[in-house]
PDB file of C-alpha atoms in Angstrom:
ATOM      1  CA  MET D   1      -0.053  -0.136  -0.024  1.00 62.00           C
ATOM      2  CA  SER D   2       1.481   3.413  -0.999  1.00 74.00           C
ATOM      3  CA  LEU D   3       2.008   6.132   1.688  1.00 77.00           C
ATOM      4  CA  GLU D   4      -0.766   8.259   0.191  1.00 82.00           C
ATOM      5  CA  THR D   5      -3.307   5.447   0.478  1.00 85.00           C
ATOM      6  CA  ARG D   6      -2.187   4.828   4.131  1.00 85.00           C
ATOM      7  CA  ILE D   7      -2.723   8.548   5.004  1.00 88.00           C
ATOM      8  CA  ASN D   8      -6.077   8.800   3.386  1.00 90.00           C
ATOM      9  CA  VAL D   9      -7.257   5.545   5.388  1.00 91.00           C
ATOM     10  CA  ILE D  10      -5.905   6.763   8.677  1.00 91.00           C
ATOM     11  CA  PHE D  11      -7.615  10.282   7.942  1.00 91.00           C
ATOM     12  CA  ALA D  12     -11.009   8.459   7.127  1.00 90.00           C
ATOM     13  CA  LEU D  13     -10.800   6.587  10.142  1.00 89.00           C
ATOM     14  CA  LEU D  14     -10.045   9.443  12.133  1.00 88.00           C
ATOM     15  CA  ILE D  15     -12.908  11.415  10.811  1.00 85.00           C
ATOM     16  CA  ARG D  16     -15.378   8.520  11.275  1.00 85.00           C
ATOM     17  CA  ASP D  17     -14.276   8.036  14.927  1.00 83.00           C
ATOM     18  CA  MET D  18     -14.933  11.740  15.694  1.00 81.00           C
ATOM     19  CA  ARG D  19     -18.295  11.579  14.377  1.00 78.00           C
ATOM     20  CA  THR D  20     -19.581   8.141  15.694  1.00 77.00           C
ATOM     21  CA  ARG D  21     -18.161   7.993  19.163  1.00 72.00           C
ATOM     22  CA  PHE D  22     -20.680   9.879  20.785  1.00 67.00           C
ATOM     23  CA  GLY D  23     -23.446   9.844  18.302  1.00 64.00           C
ATOM     24  CA  ARG D  24     -23.569  10.985  14.653  1.00 64.00           C
ATOM     25  CA  SER D  25     -23.749  14.412  15.303  1.00 63.00           C
ATOM     26  CA  HIS D  26     -20.845  16.872  14.288  1.00 59.00           C
ATOM     27  CA  LEU D  27     -21.267  18.277  17.964  1.00 67.00           C
ATOM     28  CA  GLY D  28     -20.698  14.618  19.683  1.00 68.00           C
ATOM     29  CA  TYR D  29     -17.089  14.998  19.655  1.00 75.00           C
ATOM     30  CA  LEU D  30     -17.366  17.894  22.174  1.00 81.00           C
ATOM     31  CA  ILE D  31     -18.344  15.335  24.664  1.00 82.00           C
ATOM     32  CA  ALA D  32     -14.946  13.646  24.267  1.00 81.00           C
ATOM     33  CA  VAL D  33     -13.349  16.962  25.295  1.00 86.00           C
ATOM     34  CA  ALA D  34     -15.710  17.962  27.646  1.00 88.00           C
ATOM     35  CA  TRP D  35     -15.532  14.660  29.546  1.00 87.00           C
ATOM     36  CA  PRO D  36     -12.020  14.731  30.922  1.00 89.00           C
ATOM     37  CA  LEU D  37     -12.223  18.392  31.115  1.00 91.00           C
ATOM     38  CA  THR D  38     -14.787  17.971  33.753  1.00 91.00           C
ATOM     39  CA  HIS D  39     -13.265  15.612  35.555  1.00 89.00           C
ATOM     40  CA  LEU D  40     -10.037  17.544  35.535  1.00 90.00           C
ATOM     41  CA  VAL D  41     -12.111  20.838  36.957  1.00 90.00           C
ATOM     42  CA  VAL D  42     -14.231  18.939  39.474  1.00 90.00           C
ATOM     43  CA  ILE D  43     -11.006  17.526  41.068  1.00 88.00           C
ATOM     44  CA  VAL D  44      -9.192  20.865  41.093  1.00 85.00           C
ATOM     45  CA  VAL D  45     -12.147  22.946  42.577  1.00 85.00           C
ATOM     46  CA  ILE D  46     -12.993  20.427  45.201  1.00 86.00           C
ATOM     47  CA  VAL D  47      -9.409  19.994  46.563  1.00 82.00           C
ATOM     48  CA  SER D  48      -8.617  23.601  46.222  1.00 75.00           C
ATOM     49  CA  PHE D  49     -11.394  24.461  48.487  1.00 76.00           C
ATOM     50  CA  ALA D  50     -10.928  21.514  50.783  1.00 71.00           C
ATOM     51  CA  ASN D  51      -7.092  22.648  51.486  1.00 64.00           C
ATOM     52  CA  SER D  52      -6.566  26.355  51.052  1.00 57.00           C
ATOM     53  CA  ILE D  53      -2.933  25.705  52.323  1.00 57.00           C
ATOM     54  CA  MET D  54      -0.839  23.753  49.734  1.00 62.00           C
ATOM     55  CA  PRO D  55       2.480  22.458  50.824  1.00 63.00           C
ATOM     56  CA  LEU D  56       4.075  24.585  48.085  1.00 64.00           C
ATOM     57  CA  GLY D  57       3.510  27.874  46.402  1.00 59.00           C
ATOM     58  CA  THR D  58       0.775  30.377  47.228  1.00 60.00           C
ATOM     59  CA  ASP D  59      -2.085  29.405  45.202  1.00 71.00           C
ATOM     60  CA  SER D  60      -3.638  26.239  45.861  1.00 78.00           C
ATOM     61  CA  SER D  61      -5.203  26.061  42.465  1.00 83.00           C
ATOM     62  CA  VAL D  62      -2.191  25.819  40.764  1.00 87.00           C
ATOM     63  CA  PHE D  63      -0.575  23.225  43.122  1.00 86.00           C
ATOM     64  CA  VAL D  64      -3.539  21.011  42.658  1.00 87.00           C
ATOM     65  CA  ALA D  65      -3.774  21.431  38.840  1.00 89.00           C
ATOM     66  CA  THR D  66      -0.216  20.462  38.181  1.00 90.00           C
ATOM     67  CA  GLY D  67      -0.634  17.407  39.859  1.00 90.00           C
ATOM     68  CA  VAL D  68      -4.146  16.506  38.525  1.00 91.00           C
ATOM     69  CA  MET D  69      -3.268  17.424  34.779  1.00 92.00           C
ATOM     70  CA  PRO D  70      -0.812  14.484  34.254  1.00 93.00           C
ATOM     71  CA  TYR D  71      -3.035  12.182  35.995  1.00 91.00           C
ATOM     72  CA  ILE D  72      -6.001  13.044  33.672  1.00 91.00           C
ATOM     73  CA  LEU D  73      -3.937  13.385  30.628  1.00 91.00           C
ATOM     74  CA  CYS D  74      -2.611   9.632  31.101  1.00 89.00           C
ATOM     75  CA  LEU D  75      -5.827   8.258  31.922  1.00 87.00           C
ATOM     76  CA  TYR D  76      -8.168   9.531  29.290  1.00 89.00           C
ATOM     77  CA  PRO D  77      -6.190   8.851  26.222  1.00 90.00           C
ATOM     78  CA  ALA D  78      -4.920   5.648  27.241  1.00 91.00           C
ATOM     79  CA  ARG D  79      -8.073   4.095  28.185  1.00 88.00           C
ATOM     80  CA  MET D  80     -10.016   5.563  25.258  1.00 87.00           C
ATOM     81  CA  MET D  81      -7.329   3.665  23.138  1.00 88.00           C
ATOM     82  CA  LEU D  82      -8.513   0.355  24.407  1.00 86.00           C
ATOM     83  CA  HIS D  83     -11.362   0.564  22.017  1.00 83.00           C
ATOM     84  CA  ALA D  84      -9.481   1.647  19.013  1.00 85.00           C
ATOM     85  CA  ILE D  85      -9.727  -2.084  17.295  1.00 85.00           C
ATOM     86  CA  GLU D  86     -13.154  -3.248  19.237  1.00 81.00           C
ATOM     87  CA  ALA D  87     -15.171  -0.413  18.337  1.00 79.00           C
ATOM     88  CA  ASN D  88     -14.027  -0.671  14.526  1.00 80.00           C
ATOM     89  CA  ARG D  89     -14.040  -4.616  14.002  1.00 81.00           C
ATOM     90  CA  ALA D  90     -16.529  -4.188  11.156  1.00 81.00           C
ATOM     91  CA  LEU D  91     -14.201  -2.098   8.899  1.00 84.00           C
ATOM     92  CA  PHE D  92     -11.820  -5.163   8.458  1.00 82.00           C
ATOM     93  CA  LEU D  93     -14.274  -6.161   5.727  1.00 81.00           C
ATOM     94  CA  PHE D  94     -12.316  -3.815   3.866  1.00 83.00           C
ATOM     95  CA  PRO D  95      -9.091  -5.078   3.059  1.00 83.00           C
ATOM     96  CA  VAL D  96      -7.165  -1.791   2.814  1.00 86.00           C
ATOM     97  CA  ILE D  97      -7.755  -1.173   6.672  1.00 87.00           C
ATOM     98  CA  SER D  98      -5.190  -2.777   9.096  1.00 87.00           C
ATOM     99  CA  PRO D  99      -5.297  -2.673  12.991  1.00 87.00           C
ATOM    100  CA  LEU D 100      -2.229  -0.288  13.096  1.00 89.00           C
ATOM    101  CA  ASP D 101      -4.210   2.065  11.187  1.00 90.00           C
ATOM    102  CA  MET D 102      -7.054   2.137  13.661  1.00 90.00           C
ATOM    103  CA  ILE D 103      -4.150   2.257  16.381  1.00 90.00           C
ATOM    104  CA  ILE D 104      -2.442   5.329  14.921  1.00 91.00           C
ATOM    105  CA  SER D 105      -5.771   7.214  14.143  1.00 91.00           C
ATOM    106  CA  ARG D 106      -7.251   6.709  17.631  1.00 90.00           C
ATOM    107  CA  ALA D 107      -3.874   8.165  18.872  1.00 91.00           C
ATOM    108  CA  ILE D 108      -3.965  11.173  16.680  1.00 91.00           C
ATOM    109  CA  ILE D 109      -7.482  11.651  18.033  1.00 90.00           C
ATOM    110  CA  GLU D 110      -6.386  11.446  21.630  1.00 89.00           C
ATOM    111  CA  PHE D 111      -3.441  13.874  21.143  1.00 90.00           C
ATOM    112  CA  LEU D 112      -5.713  16.310  19.650  1.00 89.00           C
ATOM    113  CA  THR D 113      -8.254  15.968  22.367  1.00 89.00           C
ATOM    114  CA  ALA D 114      -5.320  16.042  25.298  1.00 90.00           C
ATOM    115  CA  PHE D 115      -4.133  19.557  23.967  1.00 90.00           C
ATOM    116  CA  ALA D 116      -7.849  20.761  23.624  1.00 91.00           C
ATOM    117  CA  VAL D 117      -8.789  19.752  27.291  1.00 92.00           C
ATOM    118  CA  ILE D 118      -5.276  21.768  28.349  1.00 92.00           C
ATOM    119  CA  ILE D 119      -5.925  24.739  26.098  1.00 92.00           C
ATOM    120  CA  VAL D 120      -9.831  25.196  27.361  1.00 93.00           C
ATOM    121  CA  PHE D 121      -8.819  24.440  31.164  1.00 92.00           C
ATOM    122  CA  CYS D 122      -5.883  26.811  31.290  1.00 91.00           C
ATOM    123  CA  SER D 123      -8.192  29.496  29.515  1.00 92.00           C
ATOM    124  CA  GLY D 124     -10.709  29.170  31.949  1.00 91.00           C
ATOM    125  CA  LEU D 125      -8.110  29.569  34.991  1.00 89.00           C
ATOM    126  CA  LEU D 126      -6.506  32.595  33.521  1.00 90.00           C
ATOM    127  CA  VAL D 127     -10.129  34.019  33.103  1.00 90.00           C
ATOM    128  CA  ALA D 128     -10.763  32.923  36.696  1.00 86.00           C
ATOM    129  CA  GLY D 129      -7.760  34.892  37.805  1.00 85.00           C
ATOM    130  CA  VAL D 130      -5.455  31.999  38.448  1.00 84.00           C
ATOM    131  CA  GLU D 131      -1.778  32.660  37.619  1.00 84.00           C
ATOM    132  CA  ILE D 132      -1.393  29.315  35.380  1.00 88.00           C
ATOM    133  CA  ILE D 133       1.318  30.601  33.393  1.00 89.00           C
ATOM    134  CA  PRO D 134       4.523  28.696  34.268  1.00 91.00           C
ATOM    135  CA  GLN D 135       7.582  30.391  35.073  1.00 89.00           C
ATOM    136  CA  ASN D 136       9.248  28.308  32.373  1.00 92.00           C
ATOM    137  CA  VAL D 137       7.324  28.020  29.439  1.00 93.00           C
ATOM    138  CA  ALA D 138       9.892  25.482  27.705  1.00 95.00           C
ATOM    139  CA  THR D 139       9.601  23.050  30.675  1.00 94.00           C
ATOM    140  CA  TRP D 140       5.997  23.279  30.523  1.00 95.00           C
ATOM    141  CA  SER D 141       5.633  22.359  26.879  1.00 95.00           C
ATOM    142  CA  GLY D 142       8.251  19.691  27.107  1.00 95.00           C
ATOM    143  CA  ALA D 143       6.558  18.101  30.203  1.00 95.00           C
ATOM    144  CA  ILE D 144       2.843  18.575  28.399  1.00 94.00           C
ATOM    145  CA  PHE D 145       4.292  16.787  25.263  1.00 95.00           C
ATOM    146  CA  SER D 146       6.074  13.964  27.175  1.00 95.00           C
ATOM    147  CA  ILE D 147       3.098  13.239  29.613  1.00 95.00           C
ATOM    148  CA  VAL D 148       0.737  12.801  26.183  1.00 93.00           C
ATOM    149  CA  TYR D 149       3.470  10.705  24.489  1.00 95.00           C
ATOM    150  CA  PHE D 150       3.444   8.343  27.624  1.00 96.00           C
ATOM    151  CA  SER D 151      -0.217   8.164  27.813  1.00 95.00           C
ATOM    152  CA  ILE D 152      -0.434   7.309  23.959  1.00 94.00           C
ATOM    153  CA  CYS D 153       2.468   4.831  24.135  1.00 95.00           C
ATOM    154  CA  MET D 154       0.573   3.180  26.984  1.00 94.00           C
ATOM    155  CA  GLY D 155      -2.784   3.263  25.183  1.00 93.00           C
ATOM    156  CA  VAL D 156      -1.013   1.523  21.894  1.00 93.00           C
ATOM    157  CA  LEU D 157       0.085  -1.398  24.331  1.00 94.00           C
ATOM    158  CA  ASN D 158      -3.599  -1.271  25.883  1.00 92.00           C
ATOM    159  CA  THR D 159      -5.284  -1.898  22.653  1.00 91.00           C
ATOM    160  CA  VAL D 160      -3.311  -4.869  21.756  1.00 90.00           C
ATOM    161  CA  ILE D 161      -3.962  -6.482  25.267  1.00 91.00           C
ATOM    162  CA  PHE D 162      -7.474  -5.392  25.590  1.00 90.00           C
ATOM    163  CA  THR D 163      -8.382  -6.819  22.220  1.00 84.00           C
ATOM    164  CA  LEU D 164      -6.900 -10.333  23.582  1.00 84.00           C
ATOM    165  CA  THR D 165      -8.299 -10.277  26.892  1.00 87.00           C
ATOM    166  CA  LYS D 166     -11.719  -7.890  28.161  1.00 87.00           C
ATOM    167  CA  ALA D 167     -10.433  -8.197  31.621  1.00 91.00           C
ATOM    168  CA  TRP D 168      -7.321  -5.939  30.857  1.00 91.00           C
ATOM    169  CA  ALA D 169      -9.976  -2.854  31.145  1.00 90.00           C
ATOM    170  CA  VAL D 170     -10.273  -3.630  34.861  1.00 91.00           C
ATOM    171  CA  ILE D 171      -6.597  -4.324  35.509  1.00 93.00           C
ATOM    172  CA  PHE D 172      -5.781  -1.132  33.955  1.00 92.00           C
ATOM    173  CA  ILE D 173      -7.957   1.054  35.805  1.00 90.00           C
ATOM    174  CA  GLY D 174      -6.401  -0.522  39.010  1.00 92.00           C
ATOM    175  CA  LEU D 175      -2.915   0.207  37.438  1.00 92.00           C
ATOM    176  CA  ILE D 176      -3.823   3.677  36.932  1.00 91.00           C
ATOM    177  CA  LEU D 177      -5.515   4.127  40.515  1.00 90.00           C
ATOM    178  CA  LEU D 178      -2.405   2.724  42.003  1.00 92.00           C
ATOM    179  CA  MET D 179      -0.117   5.114  40.105  1.00 92.00           C
ATOM    180  CA  TYR D 180      -2.460   7.726  41.040  1.00 91.00           C
ATOM    181  CA  SER D 181      -2.043   7.358  44.862  1.00 90.00           C
ATOM    182  CA  THR D 182       1.725   7.141  44.669  1.00 91.00           C
ATOM    183  CA  ALA D 183       2.396  10.105  42.341  1.00 91.00           C
ATOM    184  CA  GLY D 184       2.440  12.846  45.040  1.00 87.00           C
ATOM    185  CA  ILE D 185      -0.502  14.549  43.243  1.00 88.00           C
ATOM    186  CA  PHE D 186      -1.750  16.384  46.552  1.00 85.00           C
ATOM    187  CA  VAL D 187       1.170  15.815  48.401  1.00 84.00           C
ATOM    188  CA  LEU D 188       5.024  16.470  48.370  1.00 86.00           C
ATOM    189  CA  PRO D 189       7.302  13.253  47.435  1.00 87.00           C
ATOM    190  CA  SER D 190       9.784  14.705  49.897  1.00 83.00           C
ATOM    191  CA  THR D 191       7.323  13.709  52.878  1.00 85.00           C
ATOM    192  CA  TYR D 192       7.218  10.011  52.020  1.00 88.00           C
ATOM    193  CA  SER D 193       9.431   7.770  54.160  1.00 89.00           C
ATOM    194  CA  PRO D 194      12.806   6.711  52.303  1.00 89.00           C
ATOM    195  CA  GLU D 195      11.636   3.427  51.685  1.00 90.00           C
ATOM    196  CA  PHE D 196       8.460   4.342  50.074  1.00 92.00           C
ATOM    197  CA  ARG D 197      10.244   7.172  48.050  1.00 91.00           C
ATOM    198  CA  TRP D 198      12.347   4.190  46.463  1.00 91.00           C
ATOM    199  CA  VAL D 199       9.246   2.525  45.443  1.00 92.00           C
ATOM    200  CA  ALA D 200       7.202   5.319  44.119  1.00 93.00           C
ATOM    201  CA  TRP D 201      10.291   6.374  42.135  1.00 94.00           C
ATOM    202  CA  TYR D 202       9.453   3.821  39.618  1.00 95.00           C
ATOM    203  CA  ASN D 203       5.816   5.268  39.174  1.00 95.00           C
ATOM    204  CA  PRO D 204       6.210   7.122  36.006  1.00 95.00           C
ATOM    205  CA  LEU D 205       3.228   9.340  36.515  1.00 95.00           C
ATOM    206  CA  LEU D 206       5.161  10.726  39.786  1.00 95.00           C
ATOM    207  CA  HIS D 207       7.718  12.045  37.316  1.00 95.00           C
ATOM    208  CA  CYS D 208       5.207  13.315  34.923  1.00 95.00           C
ATOM    209  CA  VAL D 209       3.940  15.526  37.975  1.00 94.00           C
ATOM    210  CA  GLU D 210       7.365  16.450  38.953  1.00 94.00           C
ATOM    211  CA  TRP D 211       8.385  17.451  35.591  1.00 95.00           C
ATOM    212  CA  LEU D 212       5.284  19.688  35.000  1.00 95.00           C
ATOM    213  CA  ARG D 213       5.585  21.240  38.559  1.00 93.00           C
ATOM    214  CA  SER D 214       9.372  22.040  38.018  1.00 92.00           C
ATOM    215  CA  ALA D 215       8.175  24.420  35.472  1.00 93.00           C
ATOM    216  CA  TYR D 216       6.123  26.440  37.976  1.00 90.00           C
ATOM    217  CA  TYR D 217       8.042  26.133  41.069  1.00 87.00           C
ATOM    218  CA  GLU D 218      12.104  26.964  40.817  1.00 84.00           C
ATOM    219  CA  GLY D 219      14.259  23.979  42.019  1.00 82.00           C
ATOM    220  CA  TYR D 220      11.569  21.504  42.207  1.00 83.00           C
ATOM    221  CA  GLY D 221      11.804  18.011  41.364  1.00 78.00           C
ATOM    222  CA  ASP D 222      15.807  18.168  41.506  1.00 78.00           C
ATOM    223  CA  ASP D 223      15.905  15.046  43.974  1.00 82.00           C
ATOM    224  CA  MET D 224      13.224  13.070  42.219  1.00 88.00           C
ATOM    225  CA  LEU D 225      12.528  13.932  38.481  1.00 92.00           C
ATOM    226  CA  SER D 226      13.943  11.765  35.603  1.00 93.00           C
ATOM    227  CA  LYS D 227      12.895  12.771  32.422  1.00 95.00           C
ATOM    228  CA  VAL D 228      14.861   9.989  30.716  1.00 96.00           C
ATOM    229  CA  TYR D 229      13.213   7.532  32.675  1.00 96.00           C
ATOM    230  CA  VAL D 230       9.544   8.805  31.604  1.00 96.00           C
ATOM    231  CA  LEU D 231      10.641   9.015  27.877  1.00 97.00           C
ATOM    232  CA  SER D 232      12.562   5.710  28.182  1.00 97.00           C
ATOM    233  CA  PHE D 233       9.466   3.642  30.011  1.00 97.00           C
ATOM    234  CA  ALA D 234       6.977   5.492  27.172  1.00 96.00           C
ATOM    235  CA  THR D 235       9.254   4.206  24.264  1.00 97.00           C
ATOM    236  CA  CYS D 236       9.509   0.642  26.000  1.00 97.00           C
ATOM    237  CA  LEU D 237       5.409   0.643  26.174  1.00 96.00           C
ATOM    238  CA  LEU D 238       5.259   1.832  22.450  1.00 95.00           C
ATOM    239  CA  PHE D 239       7.777  -0.594  21.160  1.00 96.00           C
ATOM    240  CA  ALA D 240       5.912  -3.575  23.151  1.00 95.00           C
ATOM    241  CA  GLY D 241       2.558  -2.309  21.613  1.00 92.00           C
ATOM    242  CA  LEU D 242       3.841  -2.076  18.056  1.00 92.00           C
ATOM    243  CA  VAL D 243       5.882  -5.775  18.158  1.00 92.00           C
ATOM    244  CA  GLY D 244       2.457  -7.266  19.806  1.00 89.00           C
ATOM    245  CA  GLU D 245       0.522  -5.845  17.190  1.00 86.00           C
ATOM    246  CA  ARG D 246       2.610  -7.651  14.538  1.00 85.00           C
ATOM    247  CA  PHE D 247       2.711 -10.876  16.305  1.00 81.00           C
ATOM    248  CA  VAL D 248      -1.184 -11.165  16.949  1.00 78.00           C
ATOM    249  CA  ARG D 249      -2.368  -9.199  14.013  1.00 75.00           C
ATOM    250  CA  GLY D 250      -4.330 -12.076  12.800  1.00 72.00           C
ATOM    251  CA  LYS D 251      -5.950 -12.402  16.260  1.00 68.00           C
ATOM    252  CA  LEU D 252      -6.813  -8.700  16.350  1.00 65.00           C
ATOM    253  CA  MET D 253      -8.732  -9.129  12.995  1.00 62.00           C
ATOM    254  CA  THR D 254     -10.655 -11.876  14.107  1.00 66.00           C
ATOM    255  CA  PRO D 255     -14.192 -11.291  14.650  1.00 58.00           C
ATOM    256  CA  SER D 256     -15.176 -11.266  18.624  1.00 56.00           C
TER     257      SER D 256
END
């Protein structure tokens, strides 16, 4: 298949997914943005009001937002990619379509959705008078792109595993909640015991949170953050997902 044909197939799948995921209305895709956005806003508002004094900085909303954003950006794209193949199995009647096309098109959608959520959320905070603009924009940009990259890489592997065993959907949510509880979203990792800090260090979501917060608080994350670890971990997930797709492609294309 030529590159141009492959691109056309992926674009067609992308448009179809956007128009059918939440009904056939042109506005249905807005739900895909509103869903994680609402989740993000609710958590930030509740925790900010419940804890007016944060362990870092002077604005509780900024501290909470920088902890919750990586969690939302990891959870939603990776979870929505679970169904990239299951939701489109009927399209395998067209020989030109492959599982990889479906995975790539869903990854592009989740990439765009994640950035739409961030833009709307940060714009809302600015309108509300919250100083959400980071001290280091380059670090902030790198953190956001890396978090979304990690989420999509996780989603690629999730797609393959979920297509083989539906129980993975429940297991994945459990893993995300475990990562959530040890990522220092609402507390500083420096308050952990030395033994727990050693275990928590291997949680990639913790590094995502540390990376994003380092854009707001000078010197933050120097003792815990490893950007190389996040990117390496994500790339390994992507490699495992792509290799898995090649080896089980026949199974992926088999009707349920």
